[in-house]
Coordinates of N, CA and C in Angstrom, one line a residue:
M1 N -3.2 6.6 -9.4 CA -3.2 5.3 -9.3 C -2.5 4.5 -10.3
I2 N -3.2 5.0 -11.7 CA -2.6 4.3 -12.8 C -1.4 4.8 -13.1
E3 N -0.6 5.8 -12.6 CA 0.5 6.1 -12.8 C 1.6 5.0 -12.0
A4 N 1.2 4.8 -10.9 CA 1.6 3.7 -10.1 C 1.6 2.3 -10.8
H5 N 0.7 2.0 -11.5 CA 0.8 0.6 -12.0 C 1.7 0.5 -13.1
R6 N 1.4 1.6 -13.8 CA 2.4 1.5 -15.1 C 3.9 1.8 -14.6
T7 N 4.1 2.4 -13.6 CA 5.6 2.4 -13.3 C 6.0 1.1 -12.7
L8 N 5.1 0.3 -12.1 CA 5.3 -0.8 -11.5 C 5.6 -2.0 -12.9
E9 N 4.6 -1.7 -13.8 CA 5.1 -2.9 -14.9 C 6.3 -2.4 -15.7
R10 N 6.7 -1.0 -15.6 CA 8.1 -0.8 -16.6 C 9.2 -1.2 -15.5
L11 N 9.1 -1.3 -14.2 CA 10.0 -1.8 -13.3 C 10.3 -3.0 -13.6
V12 N 9.4 -3.9 -13.5 CA 9.4 -5.4 -13.5 C 9.8 -5.9 -15.1
A13 N 9.7 -5.0 -16.0 CA 9.7 -5.5 -17.6 C 10.8 -6.3 -17.9
G14 N 12.3 -6.0 -17.2 CA 13.3 -6.4 -17.7 C 13.7 -7.7 -16.7
L15 N 12.9 -8.0 -15.6 CA 13.4 -8.9 -14.5 C 13.7 -10.3 -15.0
N16 N 14.6 -11.0 -14.7 CA 15.0 -12.3 -15.0 C 14.6 -13.2 -14.0
D17 N 14.9 -14.8 -14.1 CA 14.4 -15.5 -13.2 C 15.2 -15.2 -11.8
Q18 N 16.5 -15.2 -11.9 CA 17.6 -14.9 -11.1 C 17.3 -13.8 -9.8
Q19 N 16.9 -12.6 -10.5 CA 16.4 -11.5 -9.8 C 15.3 -11.6 -8.9
V20 N 14.3 -12.5 -9.7 CA 13.1 -12.7 -8.8 C 13.3 -13.5 -7.6
A21 N 14.2 -14.3 -7.6 CA 14.6 -15.2 -6.4 C 15.4 -14.8 -5.5
E22 N 16.0 -13.5 -5.5 CA 17.1 -12.7 -5.0 C 16.1 -11.9 -3.7
A23 N 17.0 -11.6 -2.8 CA 16.1 -11.1 -1.8 C 15.6 -9.6 -1.9
S24 N 14.7 -9.5 -1.3 CA 14.2 -8.0 -1.5 C 14.4 -7.2 0.0
A25 N 13.9 -5.9 0.0 CA 14.3 -5.3 1.4 C 13.5 -6.0 2.4
L26 N 12.6 -6.8 2.3 CA 11.8 -7.2 3.5 C 12.4 -8.3 4.0
P27 N 12.6 -8.5 5.4 CA 13.1 -9.5 6.0 C 12.3 -11.1 5.5
G28 N 12.9 -12.1 5.1 CA 12.5 -13.4 4.5 C 11.6 -13.3 3.3
W29 N 11.6 -12.2 2.7 CA 10.7 -12.1 1.4 C 12.0 -11.9 0.3
S30 N 11.6 -12.9 -0.9 CA 12.3 -12.6 -2.1 C 11.5 -11.5 -3.0
R31 N 12.2 -10.9 -3.8 CA 11.5 -10.2 -4.9 C 10.2 -11.0 -5.3
G32 N 10.2 -12.3 -5.6 CA 9.1 -13.2 -5.8 C 8.1 -12.9 -4.8
H33 N 8.3 -12.8 -3.8 CA 7.1 -12.7 -2.5 C 6.5 -11.2 -2.5
V34 N 7.6 -10.5 -2.9 CA 6.6 -9.0 -3.1 C 5.9 -8.9 -4.3
L35 N 6.4 -9.3 -5.4 CA 5.4 -9.7 -6.7 C 4.2 -10.3 -6.2
A36 N 4.4 -11.7 -5.7 CA 3.1 -12.3 -5.2 C 2.2 -11.6 -4.6
H37 N 2.6 -10.8 -3.5 CA 1.6 -9.9 -2.8 C 1.2 -8.9 -3.5
L38 N 1.9 -8.3 -4.5 CA 1.1 -7.0 -5.0 C 0.3 -7.6 -6.3
T39 N 0.6 -8.7 -6.8 CA -0.6 -9.4 -7.7 C -1.8 -9.9 -7.0
D40 N -1.5 -10.6 -5.8 CA -3.0 -11.1 -5.3 C -3.6 -9.9 -4.5
N41 N -3.0 -8.8 -4.3 CA -3.6 -7.5 -3.4 C -4.5 -7.1 -4.7
A42 N -3.9 -6.9 -5.9 CA -4.9 -6.5 -6.8 C -5.9 -7.5 -7.2
R43 N -6.0 -8.8 -7.1 CA -7.0 -10.0 -7.2 C -8.0 -9.6 -6.1
M44 N -7.4 -9.3 -4.9 CA -8.5 -9.3 -3.8 C -9.3 -7.7 -3.8
F45 N -8.4 -6.7 -4.2 CA -9.3 -5.7 -4.4 C -10.4 -5.5 -5.4
A46 N -10.0 -6.3 -6.8 CA -10.7 -6.7 -7.6 C -12.4 -7.4 -7.1
R47 N -11.7 -8.4 -6.4 CA -13.0 -8.9 -5.8 C -13.8 -8.5 -5.1
L48 N -13.3 -7.3 -4.1 CA -14.2 -6.7 -3.4 C -14.9 -5.5 -4.1
A49 N -14.4 -5.2 -5.3 CA -14.8 -4.1 -6.2 C -16.4 -4.7 -6.8
E50 N -16.1 -6.0 -7.5 CA -17.2 -6.7 -8.2 C -18.3 -6.9 -7.3
H51 N -18.0 -7.1 -6.0 CA -19.2 -7.6 -5.2 C -19.9 -6.3 -4.5
A52 N -18.9 -5.3 -4.3 CA -19.4 -3.8 -4.1 C -20.5 -3.4 -5.0
L53 N -19.9 -3.3 -6.4 CA -20.9 -2.8 -7.2 C -22.1 -3.6 -7.5
R54 N -22.3 -4.7 -7.0 CA -23.4 -5.6 -7.0 C -24.2 -5.4 -5.6
G55 N -23.9 -4.5 -4.5 CA -24.4 -4.3 -3.6 C -24.1 -5.5 -2.3
E56 N -23.1 -6.2 -2.4 CA -22.7 -7.4 -1.7 C -21.4 -7.0 -1.0
L57 N -21.3 -7.5 0.3 CA -20.1 -7.5 1.0 C -19.5 -9.0 1.1
V58 N -18.2 -8.9 0.5 CA -17.3 -10.3 0.9 C -16.1 -9.9 1.7
A59 N -15.5 -10.8 2.2 CA -14.1 -10.9 3.0 C -13.3 -10.8 1.9
G60 N -12.2 -10.1 2.1 CA -11.1 -10.1 1.0 C -10.6 -11.4 0.7
Y61 N -10.5 -12.1 1.9 CA -9.8 -13.4 2.0 C -10.8 -14.3 3.0
D62 N -11.5 -15.3 2.4 CA -12.4 -16.1 3.2 C -11.6 -16.8 4.5
G63 N -10.4 -17.0 4.0 CA -9.5 -17.7 5.0 C -8.8 -16.9 5.9
G64 N -9.1 -15.5 5.7 CA -8.3 -14.4 6.5 C -6.8 -14.4 6.3
V65 N -6.1 -14.0 7.2 CA -4.7 -13.9 7.0 C -3.8 -15.0 6.6
D66 N -4.4 -16.3 6.9 CA -3.6 -17.5 6.7 C -3.8 -17.6 5.3
E67 N -4.8 -17.3 4.5 CA -5.1 -17.5 3.2 C -4.3 -16.7 2.4
R68 N -4.0 -15.6 2.6 CA -3.2 -14.4 2.1 C -1.9 -14.8 2.3
N69 N -1.2 -15.2 3.5 CA -0.1 -15.8 3.5 C 0.3 -17.0 2.5
A70 N -0.7 -17.7 2.4 CA -0.6 -19.0 1.9 C -0.4 -18.8 0.4
I71 N -1.2 -18.0 -0.2 CA -1.2 -17.7 -1.7 C 0.0 -17.0 -2.2
I72 N 0.7 -16.1 -1.2 CA 1.9 -15.6 -1.5 C 3.0 -16.5 -1.3
E73 N 3.0 -17.5 -0.5 CA 4.1 -18.5 -0.3 C 4.1 -19.5 -1.6
A74 N 2.8 -19.7 -2.0 CA 2.5 -20.5 -3.0 C 2.9 -20.2 -4.4
T75 N 3.0 -18.6 -4.6 CA 3.0 -18.3 -5.9 C 4.4 -17.4 -5.9
A76 N 5.0 -17.2 -5.0 CA 6.3 -16.4 -5.0 C 7.2 -17.0 -5.8
G77 N 7.2 -18.5 -6.2 CA 8.4 -18.9 -6.9 C 8.0 -19.1 -8.5
R78 N 7.0 -18.3 -8.9 CA 6.9 -18.4 -10.1 C 8.1 -17.5 -10.8
S79 N 8.2 -18.1 -12.1 CA 9.3 -17.4 -13.0 C 8.9 -15.9 -13.4
A80 N 10.0 -15.3 -13.7 CA 9.9 -13.9 -14.0 C 8.7 -13.6 -15.0
A81 N 8.8 -14.4 -16.2 CA 7.7 -14.3 -16.9 C 6.2 -14.4 -16.6
E82 N 6.1 -15.6 -15.7 CA 4.8 -15.6 -15.0 C 4.3 -14.8 -14.1
H83 N 5.3 -14.4 -13.1 CA 5.0 -12.9 -12.4 C 4.5 -11.9 -13.2
R84 N 5.1 -11.7 -14.3 CA 4.7 -10.5 -15.4 C 3.3 -10.4 -15.7
A85 N 3.0 -11.9 -16.2 CA 1.9 -12.0 -16.8 C 0.7 -12.1 -15.8
Q86 N 0.9 -12.5 -14.6 CA -0.1 -12.7 -13.6 C -0.6 -11.2 -13.1
L87 N 0.7 -10.5 -12.8 CA 0.7 -9.0 -12.4 C -0.2 -8.1 -13.2
A88 N 0.3 -8.3 -14.6 CA -0.7 -7.8 -15.8 C -2.2 -7.9 -15.7
A89 N -2.4 -9.3 -15.8 CA -3.5 -9.8 -15.6 C -4.6 -9.4 -14.7
H90 N -4.0 -9.2 -13.3 CA -4.8 -9.0 -12.2 C -5.0 -7.3 -12.0
T91 N -3.9 -6.7 -12.4 CA -3.9 -5.4 -12.5 C -4.9 -4.9 -13.5
A92 N -4.8 -5.4 -14.7 CA -6.0 -5.1 -15.5 C -7.4 -5.3 -15.0
G93 N -7.5 -6.4 -14.5 CA -8.8 -6.9 -13.9 C -9.1 -5.8 -13.0
L94 N -8.4 -5.4 -11.9 CA -8.7 -4.3 -11.0 C -9.3 -3.1 -11.7
E95 N -8.1 -2.7 -12.8 CA -8.7 -1.2 -13.3 C -10.1 -1.5 -14.0
T96 N -10.3 -2.5 -14.5 CA -11.5 -2.8 -15.3 C -12.7 -2.6 -14.3
S97 N -12.6 -3.2 -13.1 CA -13.7 -3.0 -12.0 C -13.9 -1.9 -11.7
W98 N -12.9 -1.0 -11.4 CA -13.0 0.2 -10.7 C -13.4 1.2 -11.7
A99 N -13.2 0.9 -13.3 CA -14.0 1.9 -14.1 C -15.2 1.9 -14.5
L100 N -15.6 0.8 -13.8 CA -17.4 0.5 -14.0 C -18.0 1.2 -12.7
A101 N -17.1 1.7 -11.6 CA -17.8 2.3 -10.7 C -18.4 3.9 -11.0
T102 N -19.6 4.2 -10.7 CA -20.1 5.5 -10.9 C -19.8 6.3 -9.6
D103 N -19.9 7.6 -9.5 CA -19.8 8.3 -8.1 C -20.2 8.0 -7.1
V104 N -21.6 7.2 -7.3 CA -22.3 6.7 -6.1 C -21.7 5.6 -5.5
D105 N -21.2 4.7 -6.6 CA -20.6 3.7 -6.1 C -19.3 3.5 -5.2
W106 N -18.3 4.7 -5.3 CA -17.5 4.7 -4.6 C -17.6 5.1 -3.0
S107 N -18.8 5.2 -2.7 CA -19.1 5.2 -1.1 C -19.7 4.1 -0.8
R108 N -19.8 2.8 -1.7 CA -20.4 1.6 -1.3 C -19.2 1.0 -0.1
P109 N -19.8 0.2 0.7 CA -18.9 -0.4 1.9 C -18.1 -1.5 1.3
V110 N -17.3 -1.8 2.0 CA -16.5 -3.1 1.8 C -15.9 -3.4 2.9
T111 N -15.3 -4.5 3.0 CA -14.9 -5.1 4.4 C -13.5 -4.7 4.8
F112 N -12.5 -4.5 3.9 CA -11.3 -4.0 3.9 C -11.3 -2.6 4.7
R113 N -10.9 -2.8 6.1 CA -10.8 -1.7 6.9 C -12.2 -1.3 7.2
N114 N -13.3 -2.0 6.9 CA -14.5 -1.5 7.2 C -14.7 -0.2 6.6
A115 N -14.3 -0.1 5.4 CA -14.4 1.3 4.7 C -15.0 1.3 3.4
N116 N -14.9 2.1 2.7 CA -15.6 2.2 1.4 C -14.8 1.8 0.1
L117 N -15.3 1.6 -0.8 CA -14.6 1.2 -2.3 C -13.6 2.4 -2.4
A118 N -13.8 3.7 -2.2 CA -12.8 4.5 -2.8 C -11.5 4.3 -2.0
A119 N -11.9 3.8 -0.6 CA -10.6 3.6 0.3 C -9.5 2.6 -0.1
T120 N -10.2 1.8 -1.1 CA -9.2 0.3 -1.5 C -8.6 1.0 -2.5
V121 N -8.8 2.4 -3.4 CA -8.0 2.9 -4.1 C -6.9 3.5 -3.6
F122 N -7.0 4.3 -2.5 CA -5.9 4.7 -1.6 C -5.0 3.7 -1.1
A123 N -5.6 2.6 -0.7 CA -4.8 1.8 -0.3 C -3.9 0.9 -1.3
R124 N -4.3 0.6 -2.4 CA -3.5 0.3 -3.5 C -2.5 1.1 -4.0
W125 N -2.7 2.4 -3.8 CA -1.8 3.7 -4.0 C -0.7 3.4 -3.3
R126 N -0.8 3.1 -2.2 CA 0.0 3.1 -0.7 C 1.0 1.7 -1.2
E127 N 0.1 0.7 -1.5 CA 0.8 -0.9 -1.6 C 1.7 -0.7 -2.6
A128 N 1.4 -0.4 -3.9 CA 2.0 0.0 -4.9 C 3.5 0.6 -5.1
W129 N 3.3 1.8 -4.5 CA 4.5 2.7 -4.4 C 5.4 2.2 -3.3
I130 N 5.0 1.7 -2.1 CA 5.8 1.3 -1.0 C 6.9 0.2 -1.4
H131 N 6.0 -1.0 -1.9 CA 6.7 -2.2 -2.2 C 7.3 -2.1 -3.6
M132 N 7.1 -0.9 -4.4 CA 8.2 -1.0 -5.3 C 9.8 -0.5 -4.6
V133 N 9.6 0.1 -3.7 CA 11.0 0.4 -3.0 C 11.3 -0.9 -2.6
D134 N 10.6 -1.6 -2.0 CA 11.1 -3.2 -1.3 C 11.4 -4.0 -2.5
L135 N 11.4 -3.7 -3.7 CA 11.8 -4.8 -4.7 C 13.5 -4.3 -5.1
E136 N 13.7 -3.2 -4.4 CA 15.2 -2.7 -4.8 C 15.6 -3.1 -6.2
L137 N 14.7 -2.3 -7.0 CA 14.9 -2.1 -8.5 C 15.2 -0.5 -9.0
G138 N 15.5 0.3 -8.3 CA 16.0 1.8 -8.6 C 14.7 2.6 -8.2
V139 N 13.5 2.4 -7.8 CA 12.6 3.1 -7.2 C 12.9 3.3 -5.8
R140 N 13.0 4.6 -5.2 CA 13.3 4.9 -4.0 C 12.1 5.9 -3.3
P141 N 12.1 6.2 -2.1 CA 11.0 7.1 -1.4 C 10.8 8.5 -2.3
D142 N 12.2 8.9 -2.8 CA 11.8 10.3 -3.4 C 11.4 10.2 -4.6
D143 N 11.0 9.0 -5.1 CA 10.2 8.8 -6.7 C 8.9 8.9 -6.2
W144 N 8.5 8.8 -5.1 CA 7.3 8.9 -4.7 C 6.5 10.0 -5.1
P145 N 5.2 10.1 -5.6 CA 4.4 11.5 -5.7 C 4.3 12.2 -4.5
E146 N 4.3 13.3 -4.5 CA 4.1 14.2 -3.4 C 2.8 14.0 -2.6
D147 N 1.6 13.9 -3.5 CA 0.4 13.7 -2.8 C 0.1 12.5 -1.9
M148 N 1.0 11.3 -2.8 CA 1.0 10.2 -2.3 C 1.6 10.2 -0.8
A149 N 2.6 10.7 -0.9 CA 3.7 10.6 0.4 C 2.7 11.5 1.7
A150 N 2.2 12.4 1.1 CA 1.6 13.4 2.2 C 0.2 12.3 2.9
H151 N -0.3 11.7 1.6 CA -1.5 10.7 2.4 C -0.9 9.6 3.0
T152 N 0.1 9.2 2.8 CA 0.9 8.1 3.5 C 1.2 8.5 5.1
I153 N 1.5 9.7 5.0 CA 1.8 10.3 6.5 C 0.5 10.4 7.3
G154 N -0.6 10.9 6.5 CA -2.0 10.8 7.4 C -2.3 9.6 7.8
F155 N -2.1 8.5 7.1 CA -2.6 7.1 7.1 C -1.9 6.6 8.3
L156 N -0.3 7.0 8.5 CA 0.2 6.0 9.3 C 0.6 7.2 10.8
L157 N -0.2 8.1 11.1 CA 0.3 9.0 12.1 C -0.2 8.2 13.5
S158 N -1.3 7.1 13.5 CA -1.1 6.3 14.4 C -0.1 5.5 14.9
R159 N 0.9 5.5 14.1 CA 2.1 4.9 14.6 C 2.9 5.6 15.7
L160 N 2.7 6.8 15.8 CA 3.3 7.6 16.8 C 2.6 7.9 18.2
P161 N 3.1 8.5 18.9 CA 2.8 8.6 20.5 C 1.9 10.1 20.3
A162 N 1.1 10.1 21.1 CA 0.3 11.2 21.4 C 1.1 12.5 21.5
G163 N 0.8 13.6 20.9 CA 1.4 14.9 21.1 C 2.5 15.3 20.1
T164 N 2.8 14.0 19.5 CA 3.8 14.2 18.3 C 3.5 15.1 17.2
R165 N 4.2 16.0 16.6 CA 3.8 16.7 15.5 C 4.9 16.2 14.5
V166 N 4.5 16.2 13.3 CA 5.2 15.9 12.0 C 5.1 17.0 11.1
R167 N 6.4 17.6 10.9 CA 6.4 18.8 10.0 C 7.2 18.6 8.5
A168 N 6.4 18.5 7.5 CA 7.2 18.2 6.3 C 7.8 19.9 5.6
E169 N 8.7 20.1 5.7 CA 9.0 21.7 5.4 C 9.4 21.9 4.0
D170 N 9.3 20.9 3.2 CA 9.5 21.1 1.7 C 8.0 21.6 1.3
V171 N 7.0 21.0 1.9 CA 5.6 21.4 1.2 C 4.9 22.3 2.3
G172 N 5.6 22.7 3.4 CA 4.8 23.5 4.5 C 3.5 23.0 5.1
R173 N 3.8 21.6 5.1 CA 2.4 20.9 5.9 C 2.8 20.4 7.5
Q174 N 2.0 20.4 8.2 CA 2.1 19.7 9.6 C 1.1 18.7 9.9
W175 N 1.1 17.8 10.5 CA 0.3 16.9 11.3 C 0.4 16.7 12.6
S176 N -0.7 16.3 13.2 CA -0.6 16.4 14.7 C -1.3 15.3 15.3
V177 N -0.9 14.4 16.4 CA -1.2 13.2 16.8 C -2.0 13.4 18.0
G178 N -3.3 13.4 18.1 CA -4.0 13.4 19.1 C -4.1 14.8 19.8
D179 N -4.9 14.9 20.6 CA -5.1 16.2 21.1 C -4.6 16.8 22.4
G180 N -3.3 16.0 22.9 CA -2.6 16.3 23.9 C -1.6 17.6 23.7
P181 N -0.9 18.0 24.7 CA 0.0 18.9 24.7 C 1.2 18.6 23.9
P182 N 2.0 19.6 22.9 CA 2.8 19.3 22.2 C 3.9 18.5 22.7
G183 N 4.3 17.6 21.9 CA 5.5 16.7 22.4 C 6.5 17.1 21.2
T184 N 7.3 15.9 20.9 CA 8.2 15.7 19.9 C 7.6 16.4 18.5
V185 N 8.6 17.1 17.9 CA 8.4 17.8 16.6 C 9.3 16.8 15.5
V186 N 8.9 16.2 14.8 CA 9.8 15.6 13.5 C 9.7 16.5 12.3
V187 N 10.6 16.5 11.9 CA 10.9 17.4 10.9 C 11.7 16.7 9.9
G188 N 11.1 16.8 8.6 CA 11.9 16.5 7.3 C 11.0 16.7 6.0
G189 N 11.6 16.1 5.1 CA 11.0 16.3 3.7 C 9.6 15.4 3.7
V190 N 8.8 15.6 2.8 CA 7.5 14.9 3.0 C 7.6 13.4 2.5
R191 N 8.6 13.3 1.6 CA 8.6 11.6 1.0 C 9.6 10.9 2.1
D192 N 10.5 11.7 2.9 CA 11.3 11.1 3.8 C 10.7 10.8 5.1
L193 N 9.5 11.5 5.3 CA 8.8 11.7 6.5 C 7.9 10.2 6.3
A194 N 7.3 10.0 5.1 CA 6.5 9.1 4.6 C 7.3 7.8 4.8
A195 N 8.5 7.9 4.4 CA 9.3 6.4 4.3 C 9.6 6.0 5.8
W196 N 10.0 7.0 6.4 CA 10.2 6.6 7.6 C 9.0 6.2 8.6
L197 N 7.8 6.7 8.4 CA 6.4 6.1 9.1 C 6.2 4.7 8.6
A198 N 6.6 4.6 7.1 CA 6.4 3.4 6.5 C 7.2 2.2 6.9
G199 N 8.3 2.6 7.7 CA 9.3 1.4 8.1 C 10.4 1.5 6.8
R200 N 10.4 2.1 5.9 CA 11.3 2.1 4.9 C 12.4 3.1 5.2
T201 N 13.8 3.0 4.3 CA 14.8 3.7 4.8 C 14.6 5.1 3.7
P202 N 14.5 6.3 4.7 CA 14.4 7.4 4.0 C 15.5 7.8 3.3
V203 N 15.6 9.0 2.3 CA 16.9 9.4 1.5 C 17.4 10.1 2.6
V204 N 17.0 11.0 3.0 CA 17.4 11.9 4.3 C 16.4 11.4 5.5
S205 N 17.3 11.1 6.5 CA 16.7 10.9 7.8 C 15.9 12.2 8.2
P206 N 14.6 11.8 8.9 CA 14.0 12.9 9.6 C 14.8 13.4 10.7
V207 N 14.3 14.3 11.4 CA 15.2 14.9 12.7 C 14.4 15.3 13.6
A208 N 14.6 15.4 14.9 CA 13.7 16.0 16.1 C 14.6 16.3 16.8
A209 N 14.2 17.3 17.7 CA 15.1 18.0 18.9 C 15.6 16.9 19.6
E210 N 14.9 16.2 20.1 CA 15.5 14.8 20.9 C 15.3 13.5 19.9
E211 N 15.4 12.4 20.6 CA 15.2 11.2 20.0 C 14.0 10.9 19.3
L212 N 14.2 10.6 17.8 CA 13.2 10.0 17.2 C 12.3 9.2 18.0
P213 N 10.6 9.3 18.0 CA 10.1 8.3 18.9 C 10.0 7.2 18.1
A214 N 9.7 6.1 18.8 CA 9.6 4.7 18.4 C 8.4 4.3 17.7
L215 N 8.5 3.9 16.5 CA 6.9 3.5 15.8 C 6.3 2.4 16.5
G216 N 4.8 2.7 16.6 CA 4.1 1.5 17.0 C 3.6 0.7 15.7
P217 N 2.8 -0.2 16.0 CA 2.4 -1.0 14.8 C 1.8 -0.4 13.8
W218 N 1.5 -1.3 12.7 CA 0.8 -0.7 11.3 C -0.6 -0.5 11.8
P219 N -1.3 0.3 11.3 CA -2.7 0.5 11.6 C -3.5 -0.8 11.6
P220 N -4.0 -1.2 12.5 CA -4.7 -2.5 12.6 C -5.9 -2.5 11.5
H221 N -6.1 -3.9 11.0 CA -7.5 -3.9 10.4 C -8.7 -4.3 11.3
P222 N -9.7 -3.6 11.3 CA -10.8 -3.6 12.2 C -11.5 -5.0 11.9
P223 N -12.2 -5.7 12.7 CA -13.1 -6.9 12.3 C -13.6 -6.5 11.1
Q224 N -13.9 -7.7 10.3 CA -14.6 -7.5 8.8 C -16.0 -7.5 9.1
R225 N -16.8 -6.6 8.4 CA -18.4 -6.9 8.4 C -18.7 -7.8 7.2
L226 N -19.6 -8.6 7.8 CA -20.1 -9.6 6.7 C -21.6 -9.4 6.6
D227 N -22.2 -8.6 6.9 CA -23.6 -8.3 6.9 C -23.8 -7.9 5.5
R228 N -25.0 -8.4 5.1 CA -25.4 -7.9 3.6 C -26.2 -6.8 3.5
L229 N -26.1 -5.9 2.6 CA -26.7 -4.9 2.5 C -28.3 -5.2 2.1

């Protein structure tokens, strides 16, 4: 995870204001929107961690997705220097919060996906590497760490219909969706399969004996728990 943060910092180090305002790979979002999201995502995860370490549960956003979207829109127009400063500050805050966690603390519950504190590290890992591709500044899916790509495939399997098999030939691994009879088998490199499942453009498109299955929605967030420990 720390590698992802340092790579992101290097990626944006030379950005100027014009580049920040240019379109990202995400429809309707500038690079500034992507940076605003990554910055506030770090702040939100730090908030969850700080409360979890005190044995408290809080929502990531008190105002839900509307608050999240409003923050992104309000901060997307920052200058390049402001984006770098805010990203660095909130990333440092998140890493500081995580550094305080003991082995026991990682199993503390958080409201994010009704999971535990450890799950937020994996979520940030995905967010950082996937959105670095969206910035279109030179990072591509084939730059993703192999273990991050394999993790992302497992996380996104719910986007596939039951019976689908996903086989990463370069690492000799296979994943299955559901317990039904074998159906479509999708084959490719582990990073390309992860990119395809994440809705990004693979360097080499995965293949199947028949048509590639349509992808379903991103795994939904379950209702947030707000009960106190």
